[in-house]
């Protein structure tokens, strides 16, 4: 029998709502600065740390089940290399115009993928959780958000749709994008940006493939974000250059289908020898078209953190929120961004000054210092 | 003529005073997470970023001038390797019981040391300032603090005194410690901890050598801090073990001479495989003896930042200030500690103005 949400799940109206007054804290692959990416614990940790949205990348297994996994190959973040029984599954496929060799998710059934264990990608991060957690499905990911103690949005990506559609076939001619949207609808996600339905179960659908976003616009009015890669990378489906898809003409076109763009941050403010240079006008132009800007990805550590910020991740958040004025930030370190926003905001959730007695206490303390 | 402070220098009474209500932000070697250590720009940056104290390590040149330099050799943080004219100055000396080979400051005159340029020690930090700045003298260091726009304390270390006294001779049988104290006195540093004189020109004198601290206690009542190294390192002068110098008996003895201890932070809270384990009771015991605790050194980056803190330096500051309760922190990243303390403090500098604004907001909601 298919899994459906239990009556007690979903928003019962009593959970603390999503904040919409400051830039969104988007937990990129969960709190993967601490735990292996796109695993159940990484997402639980992100929710605990204050994420507004938990982000994931959706691919497919051989048997057509949507899974949460970032890379098109399993090599870098699983223990596939230790599994001798799968050694003969190594393949070479063309992905986005390039030949890639490795173990591809589309060559493994869900059961086989579930037998693998995820590991931390970056060598300078905590390795103690390697081999402990499994790959989760898109439905399991959604359940994590719906079970959260407050309203937490999801931010799934339609990942490598050209490749997925070439390698996986669903019944009735369904495409990857169809299965993606159907899954969201099955769990009650609906409504346009900031509508009541959306605020109850917030979601942004993201993709680097504009044709996928245009295609699903006929199927759902949920808000979409168009991801933009590095300046050297053309779109995977329409082969358009960075300069074309960031032109005013193109923004004018794409804004019919998306509520925002998600550029790689080093294209918004270019970097030379790990120093940021002068900002481009991309954010201003996007805002002029009423498009939000959610750059990716903020990471606390050298070599990701540029020297302008003196090895201090909070200075980077300060720059992007207060100087550049972005609307959301994809971060590997949700807790850091949350603390930064809490400490520097004039609108704290638990602002003690809202209660009169606390304010009177502060007045008394202030006056007593003059006695 | 000897250099003396100009009349306009020193505390003129109108500079913003040192804060004494929260743990001290001690800029370790200046803001050396950003600029080459113990250089003038590193200290200026630290002052700009909010340091309460700027810390330095004092050694001596061959001709007896006190300089600011951390290592007993020049090899790791200067361009000495590129100076072919000095290639024949490489020596081997016994330092703290270990044979060490390299270029030693005690073998170079001040003029020669000034011809070198300092470079960043760690490969993962910004290298763009390498080769631009020179070694400064202890007197130049003091001048940086005294010229600061607010009251900034200094935190000099009597570095490797046994070795320095073996290699450098001063007239009239003066010792390294004597020259150190004389320099402070020449620039007006006096008074016991939190006295008016001290608050005007704050200073802590630090050393790993207890005999040096005891020796200078007869010469100055300026506050002193006894530095404590790793658990495997005995004191360089009295060869006492970590366990002996952190015992209650020893703390009872040393507190006659010092106002606090400066332990290596990973001895206060031991670390296994980059995870901190259970805290020891060293801080509680030191406080029971009325000794402050100023651990060293807080750094923002892996591999220094333990995994408990999720690569977030602010979580480390939070832990040490709020859970462990230290009284000062030596940090390579003064700006980060300052921002943390400002953002989380209930004693913000602009508290009065903010409070009035909040009162106005509250009242206006009833109009």
XYZ file of C-alpha atoms in Angstrom:
738
model
C 0.000 0.000 0.000
C 1.320 3.474 -0.743
C 2.388 5.558 2.201
C 0.123 8.471 3.042
C 0.582 11.007 5.805
C -1.022 9.957 9.061
C -3.824 12.234 10.244
C -1.654 13.620 13.018
C 1.004 14.760 10.609
C 1.141 17.845 8.515
C 0.374 21.242 9.891
C -2.204 21.141 12.649
C -2.280 24.894 12.922
C -0.405 24.995 16.212
C 3.140 24.947 14.953
C 5.235 28.075 14.913
C 5.037 29.514 11.402
C 7.814 30.073 8.918
C 9.531 33.423 9.317
C 9.196 35.635 6.264
C 10.772 38.862 7.478
C 14.441 38.109 6.947
C 16.466 36.193 4.376
C 15.759 32.458 4.367
C 18.176 30.101 6.065
C 18.384 27.195 3.636
C 20.130 24.120 5.017
C 22.121 22.944 2.007
C 21.971 19.135 1.974
C 21.031 19.413 5.643
C 23.662 20.394 8.188
C 26.276 18.659 6.126
C 29.097 20.647 7.635
C 28.595 18.363 10.622
C 26.901 15.190 9.406
C 27.005 13.261 6.128
C 24.959 15.094 3.522
C 21.340 14.401 2.647
C 20.856 11.927 5.490
C 18.046 11.813 8.016
C 20.285 13.033 10.889
C 21.690 15.868 8.782
C 18.163 17.170 8.217
C 17.092 16.690 11.830
C 20.168 18.614 12.908
C 19.353 21.427 10.481
C 15.821 21.697 11.842
C 17.161 21.723 15.384
C 19.592 24.491 14.423
C 16.929 26.782 13.033
C 16.748 26.159 9.285
C 13.837 27.798 7.479
C 14.172 25.311 4.618
C 15.910 21.984 4.217
C 17.360 21.480 0.761
C 17.817 18.271 -1.172
C 18.760 16.996 -4.630
C 16.373 14.513 -6.207
C 17.607 11.728 -8.455
C 16.127 8.348 -9.242
C 16.962 4.742 -8.574
C 16.927 2.134 -11.317
C 13.419 1.103 -10.300
C 12.123 4.654 -10.496
C 12.071 5.625 -6.824
C 13.067 9.228 -6.203
C 16.059 9.449 -3.848
C 17.889 12.271 -2.112
C 21.437 12.292 -3.394
C 23.615 15.109 -4.634
C 25.944 13.530 -7.174
C 24.970 11.603 -10.249
C 27.605 9.039 -9.132
C 27.865 7.314 -5.766
C 31.650 7.364 -5.636
C 32.448 10.396 -3.487
C 29.943 10.173 -0.681
C 29.143 6.489 -0.161
C 31.008 3.317 0.675
C 30.329 1.866 -2.783
C 34.069 1.360 -3.285
C 34.086 -1.176 -0.441
C 31.238 -3.218 -1.861
C 32.877 -5.882 -3.986
C 29.531 -7.308 -5.048
C 28.830 -4.127 -7.001
C 32.269 -3.800 -8.586
C 30.942 -4.777 -12.007
C 28.364 -1.978 -11.983
C 30.845 0.746 -12.881
C 29.706 2.511 -16.050
C 30.590 5.397 -18.289
C 27.790 7.709 -19.348
C 27.593 11.083 -20.992
C 26.294 13.603 -18.473
C 25.805 17.217 -19.532
C 28.005 16.708 -22.545
C 30.863 15.048 -20.684
C 31.816 11.414 -20.263
C 31.637 10.402 -16.636
C 32.740 7.091 -15.149
C 31.561 5.713 -11.842
C 28.671 4.049 -10.058
C 25.442 5.750 -11.049
C 22.293 5.827 -8.908
C 20.226 4.920 -11.961
C 21.961 1.524 -12.117
C 20.919 0.467 -8.603
C 17.539 -0.507 -7.196
C 16.281 1.265 -4.114
C 17.035 -1.815 -2.042
C 20.615 -1.804 -3.257
C 20.998 1.933 -2.641
C 19.615 1.446 0.866
C 22.355 -1.094 1.534
C 24.999 1.590 1.054
C 26.157 4.010 3.744
C 26.851 7.694 3.266
C 30.134 9.364 4.194
C 31.342 12.927 4.636
C 32.573 14.488 1.411
C 35.178 16.935 2.751
C 38.289 15.520 4.419
C 38.568 18.393 6.892
C 35.129 17.771 8.343
C 34.100 15.353 11.048
C 34.440 11.769 9.801
C 33.005 9.990 12.815
C 29.570 9.452 11.270
C 30.879 7.832 8.104
C 29.210 4.540 7.334
C 26.339 5.009 9.770
C 23.496 6.457 7.727
C 21.690 5.435 4.606
C 20.397 7.194 1.534
C 16.831 8.393 2.035
C 13.953 8.698 -0.422
C 12.206 11.894 -1.418
C 9.154 10.763 0.540
C 11.237 10.156 3.667
C 12.726 13.625 3.248
C 9.282 15.214 3.040
C 8.211 13.359 6.165
C 11.163 14.847 8.068
C 9.917 18.347 7.320
C 6.277 17.545 8.014
C 7.213 15.985 11.376
C 9.238 19.025 12.461
C 8.130 20.792 15.668
C 7.681 24.073 13.764
C 6.869 24.839 10.136
C 9.946 23.969 8.091
C 9.950 24.344 4.327
C 11.472 22.003 1.787
C 13.660 23.039 -1.118
C 14.028 20.050 -3.481
C 15.975 20.153 -6.722
C 15.059 18.468 -9.986
C 18.574 17.150 -10.521
C 20.040 16.252 -13.920
C 16.621 15.747 -15.536
C 17.971 15.149 -19.054
C 20.158 12.319 -17.792
C 17.495 10.853 -15.519
C 14.873 10.848 -18.268
C 17.298 9.071 -20.589
C 17.951 6.278 -18.124
C 14.786 5.726 -16.142
C 11.376 4.953 -17.542
C 8.131 5.269 -15.666
C 4.765 3.829 -16.614
C 2.340 5.784 -18.773
C 5.165 7.794 -20.290
C 5.601 9.774 -17.091
C 8.718 11.904 -16.880
C 11.012 12.522 -13.938
C 9.443 15.964 -13.487
C 5.960 14.430 -13.358
C 6.956 12.011 -10.605
C 8.599 14.861 -8.736
C 5.483 17.028 -8.773
C 3.163 14.109 -8.040
C 5.147 13.327 -4.916
C 4.805 16.880 -3.665
C 1.084 16.898 -4.386
C 0.629 13.560 -2.656
C 1.968 15.120 0.535
C -0.228 18.174 0.284
C 2.129 20.775 -1.152
C 0.169 23.387 -3.079
C -0.356 27.082 -3.543
C 1.567 30.007 -4.902
C 4.307 31.826 -3.030
C 3.176 33.216 0.354
C -0.371 31.885 -0.087
C -2.012 30.338 2.978
C -1.473 26.863 1.592
C 2.150 27.619 0.886
C 2.807 29.090 4.316
C 1.343 25.957 5.867
C 3.712 23.742 3.883
C 6.401 25.924 2.312
C 8.367 24.699 -0.672
C 10.611 26.025 -3.413
C 11.286 23.812 -6.414
C 14.735 24.439 -7.848
C 16.508 23.333 -10.990
C 19.364 24.245 -13.289
C 17.188 23.124 -16.213
C 14.830 25.867 -17.369
C 12.783 23.520 -19.537
C 11.946 21.428 -16.463
C 10.752 24.507 -14.613
C 8.672 25.639 -17.577
C 7.256 22.133 -17.964
C 6.074 21.836 -14.368
C 4.597 25.337 -14.403
C 1.616 23.787 -16.165
C 1.284 21.242 -13.391
C 1.730 23.234 -10.209
C 1.749 26.842 -9.096
C 4.242 26.129 -6.329
C 7.109 28.658 -6.478
C 10.185 27.756 -8.478
C 13.761 28.981 -8.402
C 16.052 28.890 -11.420
C 19.546 27.804 -10.428
C 22.465 29.369 -12.273
C 25.847 27.665 -12.422
C 29.337 29.082 -12.918
C 30.044 31.458 -15.775
C 31.708 28.682 -17.786
C 28.782 26.253 -17.555
C 25.911 26.352 -20.066
C 22.464 25.070 -19.158
C 22.236 21.296 -19.398
C 19.054 21.251 -21.437
C 19.025 24.343 -23.643
C 22.790 24.933 -23.877
C 22.450 28.613 -23.107
C 25.454 30.490 -21.740
C 25.669 32.163 -18.361
C 25.593 35.569 -20.022
C 22.423 34.755 -21.878
C 20.493 33.409 -18.905
C 21.467 36.366 -16.715
C 20.575 38.979 -19.321
C 17.665 41.315 -18.695
C 15.840 39.833 -21.654
C 16.076 36.361 -20.217
C 15.108 37.433 -16.700
C 12.057 39.088 -18.233
C 11.190 35.756 -19.858
C 11.906 33.396 -16.979
C 10.094 35.466 -14.370
C 6.836 34.205 -15.851
C 7.767 30.796 -14.477
C 9.959 31.361 -11.405
C 9.941 33.552 -8.300
C 13.709 33.774 -8.067
C 17.167 32.750 -9.168
C 19.818 30.779 -7.315
C 23.246 31.831 -8.578
C 26.631 30.518 -7.480
C 27.783 33.206 -5.093
C 31.183 33.699 -6.722
C 29.448 34.789 -9.906
C 27.512 37.484 -8.042
C 30.710 38.796 -6.484
C 33.641 37.525 -8.549
C 36.705 36.121 -6.815
C 40.387 36.414 -7.672
C 43.007 34.489 -5.661
C 40.476 33.905 -2.880
C 39.689 37.616 -2.626
C 36.283 38.915 -3.650
C 36.316 41.784 -6.095
C 33.587 44.272 -6.996
C 30.027 42.979 -6.946
C 28.167 42.618 -10.210
C 24.723 44.130 -10.635
C 22.967 40.767 -10.867
C 21.111 41.118 -7.566
C 19.882 44.609 -8.392
C 18.732 43.523 -11.835
C 16.992 40.420 -10.497
C 15.212 42.486 -7.871
C 14.199 44.965 -10.563
C 12.411 42.043 -12.218
C 10.831 41.113 -8.882
C 12.932 37.959 -8.673
C 14.402 36.772 -5.384
C 18.077 35.864 -5.168
C 19.140 32.772 -3.179
C 22.881 32.258 -3.780
C 24.708 29.021 -3.008
C 26.755 27.859 -1.056
C 28.006 29.416 2.184
C 30.594 27.356 4.048
C 32.454 28.232 7.227
C 35.888 26.984 6.252
C 38.934 27.816 4.221
C 39.183 27.290 1.256
C 35.528 28.232 0.751
C 35.610 31.318 2.943
C 37.323 34.185 1.151
C 40.130 36.141 2.753
C 38.047 39.332 2.862
C 36.188 37.762 5.767
C 39.208 36.985 7.965
C 38.237 33.326 8.410
C 35.024 34.480 10.095
C 31.850 33.023 8.570
C 29.674 35.584 10.348
C 31.388 38.370 8.418
C 30.433 36.631 5.206
C 26.776 36.418 6.219
C 26.893 40.069 7.222
C 28.258 41.043 3.818
C 25.720 39.095 1.791
C 22.699 40.031 3.857
C 23.467 43.666 4.588
C 25.641 44.766 1.688
C 24.444 42.629 -1.201
C 20.894 42.156 0.051
C 20.114 38.554 -0.828
C 16.779 36.934 -0.031
C 17.988 33.491 0.996
C 21.271 31.716 1.606
C 22.162 28.076 0.993
C 24.492 27.153 3.826
C 26.275 23.996 4.952
C 26.247 25.485 8.467
C 22.666 26.328 9.306
C 23.420 26.898 12.981
C 25.940 29.626 12.214
C 23.573 31.519 9.941
C 20.751 31.175 12.445
C 22.889 32.508 15.294
C 24.081 35.386 13.141
C 20.527 36.353 12.225
C 19.284 36.015 15.785
C 22.123 38.025 17.292
C 21.973 40.875 14.815
C 18.263 41.097 14.194
C 16.143 43.820 15.738
C 13.193 41.502 15.540
C 14.159 38.536 17.669
C 11.598 35.785 17.960
C 11.899 35.696 21.716
C 12.632 39.378 22.190
C 12.444 39.856 25.939
C 11.720 43.522 25.497
C 8.310 42.633 24.192
C 7.213 41.934 27.724
C 6.692 45.023 29.797
C 8.141 43.566 32.976
C 11.458 42.768 31.309
C 11.657 46.260 29.930
C 10.914 47.733 33.349
C 13.666 45.560 34.757
C 16.118 47.014 32.280
C 14.966 50.527 33.108
C 15.517 49.829 36.782
C 19.003 48.494 36.100
C 19.837 51.543 34.046
C 18.534 53.980 36.640
C 20.247 52.202 39.522
C 23.646 52.777 37.937
C 23.121 56.504 38.490
C 22.149 56.199 42.136
C 69.065 60.391 22.618
C 66.772 57.783 24.106
C 63.181 57.731 23.002
C 60.681 58.934 25.565
C 56.934 59.259 25.161
C 55.885 62.626 23.781
C 53.746 64.694 26.142
C 50.651 64.075 24.048
C 50.999 60.340 24.379
C 49.968 58.068 27.170
C 46.546 58.200 28.734
C 45.327 61.763 28.693
C 42.243 60.851 30.622
C 39.774 61.344 27.811
C 40.134 57.998 26.076
C 37.479 55.355 26.449
C 38.548 53.117 29.332
C 39.310 49.425 29.303
C 36.247 47.259 29.838
C 36.448 45.140 32.971
C 33.003 43.569 33.063
C 33.462 40.689 30.662
C 36.299 38.318 29.807
C 39.297 40.036 28.221
C 39.776 39.848 24.472
C 43.510 39.271 24.124
C 44.832 39.649 20.584
C 47.359 36.830 20.400
C 50.364 38.124 18.437
C 47.989 40.782 17.107
C 45.334 39.841 14.574
C 47.648 37.234 13.164
C 44.829 35.249 11.635
C 44.812 38.004 9.029
C 48.236 39.648 9.039
C 51.741 38.366 9.761
C 52.187 37.927 13.491
C 53.703 40.458 15.860
C 53.939 43.163 13.204
C 52.746 46.709 13.551
C 49.800 46.224 11.150
C 48.712 43.093 13.009
C 48.488 45.101 16.225
C 46.787 48.077 14.603
C 44.240 45.697 13.124
C 43.644 44.100 16.523
C 43.031 47.495 18.103
C 40.649 48.402 15.295
C 38.805 45.121 15.835
C 38.201 45.692 19.519
C 41.025 43.969 21.406
C 41.223 44.707 25.117
C 44.881 43.663 25.164
C 47.505 43.155 22.495
C 49.850 40.295 23.266
C 53.474 39.903 22.322
C 56.475 37.672 22.979
C 59.635 39.524 23.941
C 63.072 38.193 22.999
C 66.381 39.942 22.531
C 68.687 40.776 19.654
C 72.403 40.122 19.818
C 73.004 43.723 20.850
C 70.525 43.486 23.696
C 67.520 45.260 22.205
C 64.195 43.713 23.222
C 62.144 42.697 20.198
C 58.710 41.233 19.547
C 59.069 37.780 18.059
C 57.393 34.514 18.947
C 59.904 31.800 18.065
C 63.401 31.376 19.361
C 64.371 30.827 15.691
C 63.622 33.040 12.695
C 63.054 30.183 10.273
C 59.275 29.762 10.203
C 58.008 33.321 10.070
C 60.641 35.401 8.295
C 62.353 35.424 4.925
C 65.712 34.563 6.507
C 66.040 31.604 4.142
C 66.270 34.029 1.212
C 69.065 36.091 2.757
C 72.160 34.362 1.417
C 74.318 36.831 3.309
C 73.178 35.254 6.573
C 73.473 31.627 5.488
C 76.508 31.061 7.695
C 74.634 32.200 10.818
C 72.770 28.930 11.256
C 73.483 27.527 14.705
C 72.520 24.708 17.010
C 71.690 25.539 20.602
C 70.101 23.693 23.472
C 66.762 25.319 24.243
C 64.667 23.946 27.091
C 66.657 20.736 27.065
C 66.310 20.119 23.334
C 68.872 20.757 20.608
C 67.475 23.221 18.121
C 69.011 24.221 14.805
C 68.168 27.396 12.941
C 68.711 31.138 12.806
C 68.394 32.615 16.278
C 67.517 36.284 16.953
C 70.246 36.383 19.605
C 72.789 35.991 16.785
C 71.579 39.063 14.875
C 71.857 42.755 15.642
C 68.722 44.856 15.653
C 69.742 46.375 12.342
C 70.063 42.925 10.805
C 66.731 41.795 12.236
C 65.103 44.931 10.838
C 66.352 43.941 7.385
C 64.206 40.808 7.500
C 60.519 40.639 6.586
C 57.868 38.672 8.427
C 55.599 36.116 6.765
C 52.405 34.293 7.696
C 53.049 31.066 9.568
C 50.126 28.981 8.315
C 49.638 27.978 4.688
C 45.847 28.230 4.885
C 45.883 31.867 5.904
C 46.226 34.921 3.704
C 49.736 35.110 2.229
C 49.424 38.451 0.472
C 51.209 40.415 3.195
C 54.273 38.181 3.264
C 57.512 40.089 2.944
C 55.997 43.511 3.636
C 56.475 44.107 7.346
C 59.427 44.121 9.665
C 60.114 42.893 13.155
C 59.312 45.555 15.748
C 60.937 46.335 19.076
C 59.270 46.083 22.458
C 59.302 49.877 22.666
C 57.601 50.194 19.282
C 54.986 47.712 20.479
C 54.290 49.759 23.596
C 53.930 52.887 21.489
C 51.259 51.175 19.382
C 49.131 50.595 22.471
C 49.722 54.059 23.867
C 48.780 55.691 20.563
C 45.500 53.755 20.376
C 42.283 55.823 20.242
C 40.980 54.093 23.395
C 42.727 52.488 26.355
C 44.296 49.260 25.117
C 46.327 47.066 27.435
C 49.528 45.249 26.633
C 50.255 41.630 27.477
C 53.991 40.983 26.950
C 55.671 37.663 27.620
C 59.109 37.131 29.107
C 60.045 34.547 26.484
C 62.651 31.816 27.012
C 64.457 33.721 29.784
C 66.920 30.925 30.585
C 68.098 30.826 26.976
C 68.149 34.604 26.563
C 70.162 35.112 29.738
C 72.678 32.518 28.574
C 73.207 34.178 25.199
C 72.859 37.909 25.815
C 74.744 40.038 28.318
C 73.746 43.489 29.457
C 75.857 46.012 31.313
C 75.945 46.076 35.100
C 74.967 42.432 35.278
C 71.394 43.243 34.273
C 69.228 40.299 33.357
C 66.652 39.950 30.614
C 63.897 40.319 33.209
C 65.436 43.563 34.477
C 65.494 45.079 30.993
C 61.925 43.934 30.467
C 60.635 45.624 33.613
C 62.742 48.751 33.065
C 61.176 49.183 29.639
C 57.681 49.004 31.083
C 58.567 51.469 33.817
C 60.145 53.835 31.320
C 56.802 54.030 29.531
C 54.852 54.643 32.704
C 53.428 51.206 33.459
C 52.834 50.845 37.186
C 50.306 49.827 39.770
C 48.628 46.670 40.926
C 45.728 45.004 39.156
C 42.699 47.314 38.726
C 44.436 50.226 40.451
C 43.947 53.670 38.902
C 47.443 53.596 37.459
C 46.846 50.164 36.005
C 43.508 51.087 34.466
C 45.157 54.043 32.783
C 47.831 51.829 31.250
C 46.768 48.203 31.640
C 49.334 45.434 31.427
C 49.720 41.766 32.287
C 53.218 40.302 32.361
C 53.197 36.650 31.355
C 55.785 33.906 31.417
C 56.150 30.141 31.426
C 59.092 30.569 33.825
C 57.959 30.882 37.435
C 61.375 32.022 38.654
C 61.198 35.008 36.304
C 57.811 35.978 37.680
C 59.013 35.600 41.256
C 62.153 37.586 40.458
C 60.298 40.567 39.009
C 57.774 40.581 41.844
C 60.424 42.413 43.854
C 60.724 45.007 41.107
C 57.161 45.773 40.128
C 53.665 45.219 41.455
C 52.206 45.045 37.953
C 49.991 41.946 37.631
C 51.578 38.767 36.351
C 50.201 35.634 34.717
C 51.830 32.233 34.999
C 51.605 30.445 31.650
C 51.179 26.682 31.717
C 52.183 24.531 28.761
C 50.953 21.119 27.623
C 50.778 18.265 30.113
C 53.990 16.727 28.772
C 56.086 19.900 29.050
C 57.908 20.703 32.302
C 58.754 24.271 33.238
C 61.868 25.508 31.465
C 63.549 26.846 34.569
C 62.510 24.666 37.499
C 61.731 21.447 35.606
C 58.435 20.972 37.387
C 55.737 18.838 35.760
C 52.297 20.003 34.661
C 50.743 18.040 37.499
C 52.923 19.723 40.069
C 52.377 23.283 38.862
C 48.603 22.803 38.652
C 48.304 21.225 42.096
C 46.447 23.071 44.839
C 49.647 23.323 46.830
C 51.432 25.027 43.981
C 48.537 27.366 43.177
C 48.567 28.368 46.837
C 52.254 29.199 46.484
C 52.223 30.974 43.127
C 49.221 33.155 43.921
C 51.513 35.250 46.095
C 53.204 36.368 42.889
C 50.602 36.182 40.094
C 46.985 37.220 39.563
C 46.198 34.351 37.213
C 47.266 31.420 35.107
C 47.327 31.006 31.342
C 46.883 27.328 30.496
C 46.827 25.738 27.057
C 43.107 25.302 26.466
C 43.340 21.618 25.548
C 44.683 20.877 29.012
C 41.665 22.529 30.636
C 39.307 20.483 28.482
C 41.223 17.495 27.123
C 40.861 16.525 23.472
C 40.728 13.109 21.821
C 40.683 12.798 18.031
C 39.689 16.457 17.720
C 36.751 16.037 20.090
C 36.789 17.695 23.491
C 36.065 15.409 26.398
C 35.034 16.238 29.961
C 36.427 19.427 31.447
C 38.955 19.195 34.236
C 38.465 21.148 37.440
C 41.417 23.451 36.812
C 39.320 26.574 36.311
C 37.269 25.965 39.439
C 40.384 25.321 41.500
C 42.170 28.379 40.138
C 39.148 30.540 40.906
C 39.022 29.049 44.397
C 42.529 30.453 44.840
C 41.382 33.802 43.460
C 43.433 33.303 40.306
C 42.138 34.346 36.899
C 42.264 31.918 33.988
C 43.302 33.169 30.525
C 43.620 30.110 28.260
C 45.434 30.157 24.924
C 44.878 30.001 21.925
C 41.509 30.318 20.175
C 41.653 29.997 16.390
C 38.780 30.019 13.921
C 39.942 27.222 11.655
C 40.220 23.490 11.355
C 42.436 21.833 12.561
C 42.445 24.075 15.648
C 38.677 24.255 16.053
C 37.346 21.047 17.560
C 34.497 19.138 15.986
C 32.210 19.792 18.967
C 31.852 23.331 17.636
C 30.720 22.441 14.112
C 33.398 24.580 12.459
C 31.851 27.630 14.122
C 34.308 29.719 16.150
C 31.483 31.576 17.899
C 30.306 28.320 19.440
C 33.763 27.842 20.899
C 33.741 31.301 22.473
C 30.270 30.633 23.826
C 31.440 27.399 25.405
C 34.533 28.818 27.080
C 32.898 31.999 28.326
C 29.539 30.643 29.419
C 30.205 27.020 30.284
C 33.796 27.031 31.491
C 33.810 30.614 32.739
C 37.246 31.879 31.758
C 38.407 35.407 32.495
C 40.301 36.130 29.288
C 40.900 34.489 25.935
C 44.001 34.619 23.738
C 42.682 34.666 20.200
C 44.218 34.894 16.733
C 40.892 36.380 15.582
C 40.154 39.341 17.794
C 37.344 40.599 15.570
C 35.395 37.365 15.921
C 35.620 37.352 19.709
C 34.682 41.018 19.874
C 31.630 40.524 17.670
C 30.582 37.508 19.708
C 30.842 39.450 22.957
C 29.052 42.485 21.547
C 26.214 40.479 20.052
C 25.557 38.355 23.108
C 26.297 40.827 25.859
C 23.635 42.508 27.959
C 26.070 45.341 28.492
C 26.165 46.806 25.020
C 27.965 50.089 24.625
C 24.912 51.753 23.133
C 22.519 50.140 25.594
C 21.146 53.440 26.867
C 20.186 54.701 23.446
C 18.674 51.360 22.479
C 16.675 51.204 25.663
C 15.203 54.659 25.142
C 14.279 53.634 21.620
C 12.516 50.564 22.955
C 10.683 52.613 25.570
C 9.492 54.966 22.855
C 8.335 52.038 20.737
C 6.495 50.514 23.664
C 4.815 53.761 24.654
C 3.830 54.587 21.096
C 1.887 51.348 20.847
C -0.465 52.707 23.518
C -1.045 56.035 21.822
